[in-house]
Backbone as CSV, one residue per row, in Angstrom:
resi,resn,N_x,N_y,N_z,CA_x,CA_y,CA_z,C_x,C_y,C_z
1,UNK,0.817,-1.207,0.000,0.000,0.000,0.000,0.855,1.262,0.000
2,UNK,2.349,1.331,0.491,3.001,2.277,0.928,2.966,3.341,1.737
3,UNK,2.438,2.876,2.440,1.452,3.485,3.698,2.551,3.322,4.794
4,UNK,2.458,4.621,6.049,3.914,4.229,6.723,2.734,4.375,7.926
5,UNK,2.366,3.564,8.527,1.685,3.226,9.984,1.953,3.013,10.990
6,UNK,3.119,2.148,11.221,3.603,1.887,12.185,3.943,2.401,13.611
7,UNK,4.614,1.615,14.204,4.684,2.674,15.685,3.713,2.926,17.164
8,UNK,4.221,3.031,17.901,2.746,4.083,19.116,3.715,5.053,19.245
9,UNK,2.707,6.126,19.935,2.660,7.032,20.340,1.739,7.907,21.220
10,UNK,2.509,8.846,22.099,1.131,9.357,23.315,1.209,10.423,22.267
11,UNK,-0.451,10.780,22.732,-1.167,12.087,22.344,-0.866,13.030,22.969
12,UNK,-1.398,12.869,23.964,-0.849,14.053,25.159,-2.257,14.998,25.260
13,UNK,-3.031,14.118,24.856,-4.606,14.708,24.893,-5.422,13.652,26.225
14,UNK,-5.746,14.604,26.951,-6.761,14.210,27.768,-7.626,13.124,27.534
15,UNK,-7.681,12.016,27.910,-8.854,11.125,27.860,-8.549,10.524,26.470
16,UNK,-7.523,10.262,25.830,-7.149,9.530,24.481,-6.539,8.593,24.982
17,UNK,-6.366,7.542,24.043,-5.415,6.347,24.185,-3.797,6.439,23.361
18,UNK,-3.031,6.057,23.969,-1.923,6.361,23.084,-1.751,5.589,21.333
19,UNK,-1.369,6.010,20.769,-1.583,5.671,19.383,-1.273,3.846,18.875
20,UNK,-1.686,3.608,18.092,-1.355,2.270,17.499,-2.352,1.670,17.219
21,UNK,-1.487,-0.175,16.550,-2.149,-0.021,15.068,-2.513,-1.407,15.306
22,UNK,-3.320,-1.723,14.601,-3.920,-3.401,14.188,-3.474,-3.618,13.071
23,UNK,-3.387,-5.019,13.088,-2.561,-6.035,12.082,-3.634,-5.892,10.806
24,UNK,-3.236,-6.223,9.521,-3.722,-5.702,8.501,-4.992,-7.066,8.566
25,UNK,-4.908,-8.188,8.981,-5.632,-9.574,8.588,-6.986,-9.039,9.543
26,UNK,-6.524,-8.326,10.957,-7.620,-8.118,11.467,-8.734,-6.920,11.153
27,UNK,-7.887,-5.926,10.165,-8.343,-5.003,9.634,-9.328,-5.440,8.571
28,UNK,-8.940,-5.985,8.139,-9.715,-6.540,6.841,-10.705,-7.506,7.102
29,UNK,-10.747,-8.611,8.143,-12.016,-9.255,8.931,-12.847,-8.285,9.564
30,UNK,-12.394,-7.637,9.976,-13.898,-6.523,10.860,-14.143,-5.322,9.226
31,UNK,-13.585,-4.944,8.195,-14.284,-4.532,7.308,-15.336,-5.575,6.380
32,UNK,-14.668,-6.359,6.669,-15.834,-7.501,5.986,-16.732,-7.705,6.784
33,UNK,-16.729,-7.595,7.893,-17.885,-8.350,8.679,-18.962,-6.637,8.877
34,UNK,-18.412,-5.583,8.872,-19.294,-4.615,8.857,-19.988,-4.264,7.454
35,UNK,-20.129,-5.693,6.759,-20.908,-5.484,5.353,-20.566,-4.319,4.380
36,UNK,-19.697,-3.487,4.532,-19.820,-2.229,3.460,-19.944,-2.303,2.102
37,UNK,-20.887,-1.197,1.706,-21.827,-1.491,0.537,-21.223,0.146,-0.099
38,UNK,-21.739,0.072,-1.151,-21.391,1.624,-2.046,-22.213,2.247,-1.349
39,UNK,-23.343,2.684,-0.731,-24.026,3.508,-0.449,-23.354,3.918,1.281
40,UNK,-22.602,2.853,1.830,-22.394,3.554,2.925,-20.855,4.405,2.946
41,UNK,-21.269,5.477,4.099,-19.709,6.240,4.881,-19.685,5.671,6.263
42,UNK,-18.495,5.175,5.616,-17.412,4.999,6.759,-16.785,5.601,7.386
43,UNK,-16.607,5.384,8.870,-15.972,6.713,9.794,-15.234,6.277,10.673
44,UNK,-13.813,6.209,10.770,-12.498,5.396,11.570,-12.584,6.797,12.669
45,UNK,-13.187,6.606,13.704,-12.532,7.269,14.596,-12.034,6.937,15.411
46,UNK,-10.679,7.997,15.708,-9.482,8.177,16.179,-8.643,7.534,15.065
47,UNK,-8.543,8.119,14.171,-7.967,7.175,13.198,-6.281,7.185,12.711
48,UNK,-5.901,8.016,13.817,-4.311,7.849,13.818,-3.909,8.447,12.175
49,UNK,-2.932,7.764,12.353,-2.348,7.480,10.859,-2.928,7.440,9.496
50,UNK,-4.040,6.692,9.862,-4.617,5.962,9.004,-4.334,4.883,8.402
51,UNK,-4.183,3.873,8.769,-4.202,2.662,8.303,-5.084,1.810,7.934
52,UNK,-6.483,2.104,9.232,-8.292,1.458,8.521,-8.571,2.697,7.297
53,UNK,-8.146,3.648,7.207,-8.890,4.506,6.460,-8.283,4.021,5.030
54,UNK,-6.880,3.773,5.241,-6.579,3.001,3.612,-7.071,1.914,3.133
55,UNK,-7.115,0.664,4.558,-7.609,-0.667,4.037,-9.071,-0.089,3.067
56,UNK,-9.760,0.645,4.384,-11.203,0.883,3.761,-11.453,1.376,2.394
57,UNK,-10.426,2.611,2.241,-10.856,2.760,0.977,-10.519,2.034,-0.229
58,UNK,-10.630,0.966,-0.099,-9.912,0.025,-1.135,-11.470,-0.701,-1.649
59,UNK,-12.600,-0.423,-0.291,-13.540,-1.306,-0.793,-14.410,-0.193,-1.106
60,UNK,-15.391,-0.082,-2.295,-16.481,0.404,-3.107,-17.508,0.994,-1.965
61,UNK,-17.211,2.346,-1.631,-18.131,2.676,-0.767,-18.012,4.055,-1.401
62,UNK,-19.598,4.800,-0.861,-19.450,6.310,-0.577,-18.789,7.110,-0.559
63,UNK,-17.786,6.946,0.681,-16.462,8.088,1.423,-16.036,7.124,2.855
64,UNK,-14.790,7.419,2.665,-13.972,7.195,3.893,-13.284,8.357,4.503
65,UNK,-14.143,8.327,6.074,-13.826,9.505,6.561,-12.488,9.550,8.016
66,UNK,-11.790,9.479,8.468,-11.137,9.942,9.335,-11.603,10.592,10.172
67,UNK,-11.105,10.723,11.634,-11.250,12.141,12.738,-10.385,11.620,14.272
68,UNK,-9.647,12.574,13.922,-8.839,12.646,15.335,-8.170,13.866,15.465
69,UNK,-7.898,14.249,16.488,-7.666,15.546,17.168,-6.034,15.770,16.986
70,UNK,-5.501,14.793,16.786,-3.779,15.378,16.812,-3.672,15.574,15.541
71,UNK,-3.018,16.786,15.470,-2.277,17.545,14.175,-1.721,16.939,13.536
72,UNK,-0.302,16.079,14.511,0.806,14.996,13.772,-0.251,14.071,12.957
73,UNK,-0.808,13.367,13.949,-1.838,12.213,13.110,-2.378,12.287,12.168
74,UNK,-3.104,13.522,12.480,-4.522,14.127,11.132,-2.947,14.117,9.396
75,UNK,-2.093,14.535,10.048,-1.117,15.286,8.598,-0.485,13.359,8.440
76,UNK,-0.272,12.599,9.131,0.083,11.653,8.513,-0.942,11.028,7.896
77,UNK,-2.027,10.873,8.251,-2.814,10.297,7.946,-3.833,10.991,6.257
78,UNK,-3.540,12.206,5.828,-3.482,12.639,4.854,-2.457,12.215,3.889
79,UNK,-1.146,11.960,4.459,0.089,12.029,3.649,-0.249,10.309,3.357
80,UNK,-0.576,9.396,3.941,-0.547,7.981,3.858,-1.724,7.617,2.457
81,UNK,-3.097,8.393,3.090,-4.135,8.706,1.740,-3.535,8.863,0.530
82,UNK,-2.571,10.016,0.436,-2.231,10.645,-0.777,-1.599,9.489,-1.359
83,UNK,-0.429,8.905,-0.655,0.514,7.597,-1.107,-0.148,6.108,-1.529
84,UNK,-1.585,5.870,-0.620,-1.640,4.576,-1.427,-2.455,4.231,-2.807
85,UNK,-2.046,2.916,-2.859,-2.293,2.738,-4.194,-3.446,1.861,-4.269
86,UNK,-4.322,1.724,-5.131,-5.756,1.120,-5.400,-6.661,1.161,-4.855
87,UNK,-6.923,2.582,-4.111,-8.081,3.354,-3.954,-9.018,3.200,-4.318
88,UNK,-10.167,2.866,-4.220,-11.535,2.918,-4.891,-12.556,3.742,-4.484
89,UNK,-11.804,4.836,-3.095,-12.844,5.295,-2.588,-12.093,6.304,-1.659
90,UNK,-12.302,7.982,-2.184,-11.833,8.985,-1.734,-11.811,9.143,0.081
91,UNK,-10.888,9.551,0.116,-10.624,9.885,1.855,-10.454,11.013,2.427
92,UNK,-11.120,11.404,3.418,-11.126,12.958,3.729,-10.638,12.402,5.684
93,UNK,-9.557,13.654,5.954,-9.535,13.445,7.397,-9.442,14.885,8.257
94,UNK,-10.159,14.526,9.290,-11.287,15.767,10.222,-10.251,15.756,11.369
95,UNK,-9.451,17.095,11.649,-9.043,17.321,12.566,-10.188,18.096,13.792
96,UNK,-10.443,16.848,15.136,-11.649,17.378,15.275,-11.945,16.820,16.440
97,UNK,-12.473,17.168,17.367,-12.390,16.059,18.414,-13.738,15.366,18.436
98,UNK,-13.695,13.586,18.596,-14.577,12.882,18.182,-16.072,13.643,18.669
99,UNK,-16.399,14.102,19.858,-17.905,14.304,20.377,-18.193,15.723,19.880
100,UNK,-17.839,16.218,18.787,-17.916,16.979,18.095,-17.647,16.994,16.938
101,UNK,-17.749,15.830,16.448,-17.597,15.533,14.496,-19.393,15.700,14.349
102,UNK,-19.420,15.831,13.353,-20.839,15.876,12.532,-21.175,14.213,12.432
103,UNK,-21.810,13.214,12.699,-22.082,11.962,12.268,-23.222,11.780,11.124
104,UNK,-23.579,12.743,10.924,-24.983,13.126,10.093,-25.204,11.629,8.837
105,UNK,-24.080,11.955,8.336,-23.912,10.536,7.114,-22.985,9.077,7.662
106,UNK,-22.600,9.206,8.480,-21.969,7.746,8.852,-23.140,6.778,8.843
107,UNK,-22.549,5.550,8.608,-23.325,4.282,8.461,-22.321,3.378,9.051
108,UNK,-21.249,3.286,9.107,-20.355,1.939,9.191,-19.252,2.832,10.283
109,UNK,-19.031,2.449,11.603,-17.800,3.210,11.833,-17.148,2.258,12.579
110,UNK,-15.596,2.620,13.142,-14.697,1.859,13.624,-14.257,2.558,14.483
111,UNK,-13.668,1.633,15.672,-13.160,2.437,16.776,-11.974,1.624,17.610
112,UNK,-10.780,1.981,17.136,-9.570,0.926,17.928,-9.031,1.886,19.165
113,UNK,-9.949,1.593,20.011,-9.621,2.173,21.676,-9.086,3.705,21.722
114,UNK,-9.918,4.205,21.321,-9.030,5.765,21.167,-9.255,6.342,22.001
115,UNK,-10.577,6.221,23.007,-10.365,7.170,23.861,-10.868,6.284,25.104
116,UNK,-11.073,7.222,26.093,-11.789,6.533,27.645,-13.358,6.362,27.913
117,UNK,-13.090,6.015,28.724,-15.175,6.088,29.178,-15.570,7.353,29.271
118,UNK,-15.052,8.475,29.528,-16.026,9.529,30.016,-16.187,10.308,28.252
119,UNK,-15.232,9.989,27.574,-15.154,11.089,25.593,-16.288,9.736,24.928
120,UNK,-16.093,8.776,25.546,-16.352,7.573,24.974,-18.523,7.140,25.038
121,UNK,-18.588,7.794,26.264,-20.267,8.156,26.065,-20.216,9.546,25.323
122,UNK,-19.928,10.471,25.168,-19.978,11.725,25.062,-20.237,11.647,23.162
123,UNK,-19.551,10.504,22.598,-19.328,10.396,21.211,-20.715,9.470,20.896
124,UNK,-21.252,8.690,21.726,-22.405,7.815,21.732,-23.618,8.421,21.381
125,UNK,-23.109,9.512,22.646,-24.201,10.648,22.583,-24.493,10.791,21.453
126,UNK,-23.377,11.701,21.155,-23.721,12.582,19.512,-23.987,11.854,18.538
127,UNK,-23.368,10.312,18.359,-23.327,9.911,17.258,-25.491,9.649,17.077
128,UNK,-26.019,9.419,18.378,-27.417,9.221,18.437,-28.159,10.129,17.707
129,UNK,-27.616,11.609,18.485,-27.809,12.284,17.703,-27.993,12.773,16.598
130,UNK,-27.246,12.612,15.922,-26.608,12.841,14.768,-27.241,12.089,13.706
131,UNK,-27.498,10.931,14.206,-27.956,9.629,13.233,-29.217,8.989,13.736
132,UNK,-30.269,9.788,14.227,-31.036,8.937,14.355,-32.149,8.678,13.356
133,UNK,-32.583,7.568,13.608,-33.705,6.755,12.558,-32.674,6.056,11.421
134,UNK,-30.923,6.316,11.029,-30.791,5.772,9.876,-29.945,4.492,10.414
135,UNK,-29.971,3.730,9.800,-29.078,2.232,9.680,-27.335,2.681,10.328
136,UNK,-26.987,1.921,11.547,-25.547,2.091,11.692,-24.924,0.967,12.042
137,UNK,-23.973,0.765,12.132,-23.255,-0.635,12.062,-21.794,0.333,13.345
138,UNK,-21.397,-0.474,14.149,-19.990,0.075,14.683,-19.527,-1.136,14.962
139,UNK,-18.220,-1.048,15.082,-17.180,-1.819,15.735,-15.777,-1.116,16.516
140,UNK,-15.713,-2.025,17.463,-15.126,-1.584,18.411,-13.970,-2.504,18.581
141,UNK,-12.918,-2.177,18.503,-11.334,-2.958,18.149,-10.944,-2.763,19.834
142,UNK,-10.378,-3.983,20.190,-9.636,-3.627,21.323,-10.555,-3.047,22.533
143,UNK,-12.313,-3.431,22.827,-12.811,-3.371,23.459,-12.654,-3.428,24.679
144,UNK,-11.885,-1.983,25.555,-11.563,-2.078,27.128,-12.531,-2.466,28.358
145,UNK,-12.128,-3.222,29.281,-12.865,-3.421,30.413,-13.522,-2.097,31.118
146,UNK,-12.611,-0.970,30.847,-13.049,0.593,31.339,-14.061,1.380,30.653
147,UNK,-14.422,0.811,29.348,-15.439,1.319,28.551,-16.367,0.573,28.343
148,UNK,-16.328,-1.035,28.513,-17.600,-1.758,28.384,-18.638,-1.113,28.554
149,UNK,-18.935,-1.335,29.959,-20.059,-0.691,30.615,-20.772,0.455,30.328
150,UNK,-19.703,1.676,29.300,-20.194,2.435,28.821,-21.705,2.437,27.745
151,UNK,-21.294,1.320,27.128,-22.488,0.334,26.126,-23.602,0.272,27.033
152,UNK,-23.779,-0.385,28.328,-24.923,-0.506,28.683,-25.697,0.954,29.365
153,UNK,-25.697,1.947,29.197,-26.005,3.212,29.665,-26.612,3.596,28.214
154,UNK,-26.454,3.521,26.881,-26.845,3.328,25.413,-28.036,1.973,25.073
155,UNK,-29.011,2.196,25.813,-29.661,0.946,25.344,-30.274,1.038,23.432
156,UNK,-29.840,2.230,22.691,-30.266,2.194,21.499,-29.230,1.523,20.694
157,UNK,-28.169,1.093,21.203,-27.261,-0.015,20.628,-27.673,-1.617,21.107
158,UNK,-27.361,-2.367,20.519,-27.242,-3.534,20.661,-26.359,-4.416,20.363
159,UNK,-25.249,-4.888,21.212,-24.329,-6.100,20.631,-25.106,-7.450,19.649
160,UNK,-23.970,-7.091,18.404,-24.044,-7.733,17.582,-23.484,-9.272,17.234
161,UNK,-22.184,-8.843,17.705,-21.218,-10.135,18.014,-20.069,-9.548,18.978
162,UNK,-19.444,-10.511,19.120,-18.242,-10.630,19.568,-17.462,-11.395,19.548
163,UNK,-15.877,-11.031,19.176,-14.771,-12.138,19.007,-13.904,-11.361,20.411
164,UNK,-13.751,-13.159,20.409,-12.576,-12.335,21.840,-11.211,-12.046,21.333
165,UNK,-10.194,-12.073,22.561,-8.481,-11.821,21.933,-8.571,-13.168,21.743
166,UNK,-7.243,-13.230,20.895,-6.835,-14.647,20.504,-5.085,-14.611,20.895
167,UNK,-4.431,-15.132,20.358,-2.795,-15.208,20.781,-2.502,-14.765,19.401
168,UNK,-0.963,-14.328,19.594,-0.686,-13.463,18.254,-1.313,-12.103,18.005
169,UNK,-1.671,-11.403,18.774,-1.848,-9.791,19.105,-3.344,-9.328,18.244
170,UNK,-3.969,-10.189,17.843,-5.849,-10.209,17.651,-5.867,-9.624,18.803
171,UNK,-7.125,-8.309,18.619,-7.692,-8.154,19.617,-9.231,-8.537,19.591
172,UNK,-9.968,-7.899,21.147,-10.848,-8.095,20.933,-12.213,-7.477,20.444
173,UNK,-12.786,-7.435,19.581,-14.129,-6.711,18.838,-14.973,-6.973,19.279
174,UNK,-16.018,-5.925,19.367,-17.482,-5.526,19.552,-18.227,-5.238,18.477
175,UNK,-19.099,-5.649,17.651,-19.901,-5.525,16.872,-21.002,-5.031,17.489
176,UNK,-22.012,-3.556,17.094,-23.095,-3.047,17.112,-23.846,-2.809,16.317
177,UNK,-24.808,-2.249,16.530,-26.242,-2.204,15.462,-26.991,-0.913,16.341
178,UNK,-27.602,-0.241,15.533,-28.734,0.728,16.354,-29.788,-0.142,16.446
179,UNK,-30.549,-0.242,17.550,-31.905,-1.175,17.806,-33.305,0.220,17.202
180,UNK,-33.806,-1.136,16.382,-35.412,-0.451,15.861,-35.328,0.349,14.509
């Protein structure tokens, strides 16, 4: 892809997780399993670098959107867009902090532990907001014991599935759905 991802790193932002990345096999099982279709946008938040935002745009959708609050990130994660190769599906990235992105058009989004429980309802919130009555799909990479619980305070979500960790650095996913 020529995509340079690699690495962690702290933010140095309040209530974020420090940066890093999922393995490309697991990237590509949770985009398959969140069905994406041409009609939907996709929305990687906290999306670092961008590394889901490249896998993603590889598959026939709408728009692949980005949003995270660090400068460094937001500019790599443009520069990684610009570099890869077999795109099928334009990428835009939102320097922005998640409980204040617009969700208006998301349908499909992703979330590899970016932030804590307290940004982590706050984005639930809005995303309700933002989207209610239309079809949403989320997944949740690396599902913390400190944010679980956050889910059950959201009864307009509903777990969909779940895979646990496995050995060999799989983490573990949360699959959702808006209920009704």
């Amino acid at each position: 892809m020529r995509i340079a991802t690699r690495g962690t790193m702290e933010t140095g932002i309040p209530d974020a997780a420090i940066y890093a990345t999922v393995d490309y096999a697991q990237i590509r099982d949770v985009l398959t399993s969140l069905a994406i279709g041409s009609s939907d946008v996709f929305v990687d938040v906290g999306c670092g670098r961008g590394r889901v935002l490249c896998c993603a745009a590889r598959i026939d959708c709408q728009a692949v959107v980005g949003v995270d609050m660090s400068p460094e990130l937001c500019a790599d994660a443009r520069a990684n867009a610009a570099r890869m190769r077999f795109r099928r599906t334009p990428i835009t990235v939102h320097e922005v902090e998640a409980q204040n992105f617009d969700y208006s058009g998301a349908t499909a989004l992703y979330f590899f532990n970016p932030f804590g429980a307290v940004t982590l309802d706050a984005v639930l919130s809005k995303l309700r907001a933002d989207t209610s009555g239309s079809p949403l799909r989320l997944a949740f990479v690396n599902i913390a014991p400190h944010t679980q619980g956050v889910f059950a305070l959201h009864d307009w979500l509903k777990l969909q599935a779940f895979w646990p960790a496995e050995a060999g650095g799989i983490h573990p996913v949360a699959f959702y759905a808006r209920v009704g």
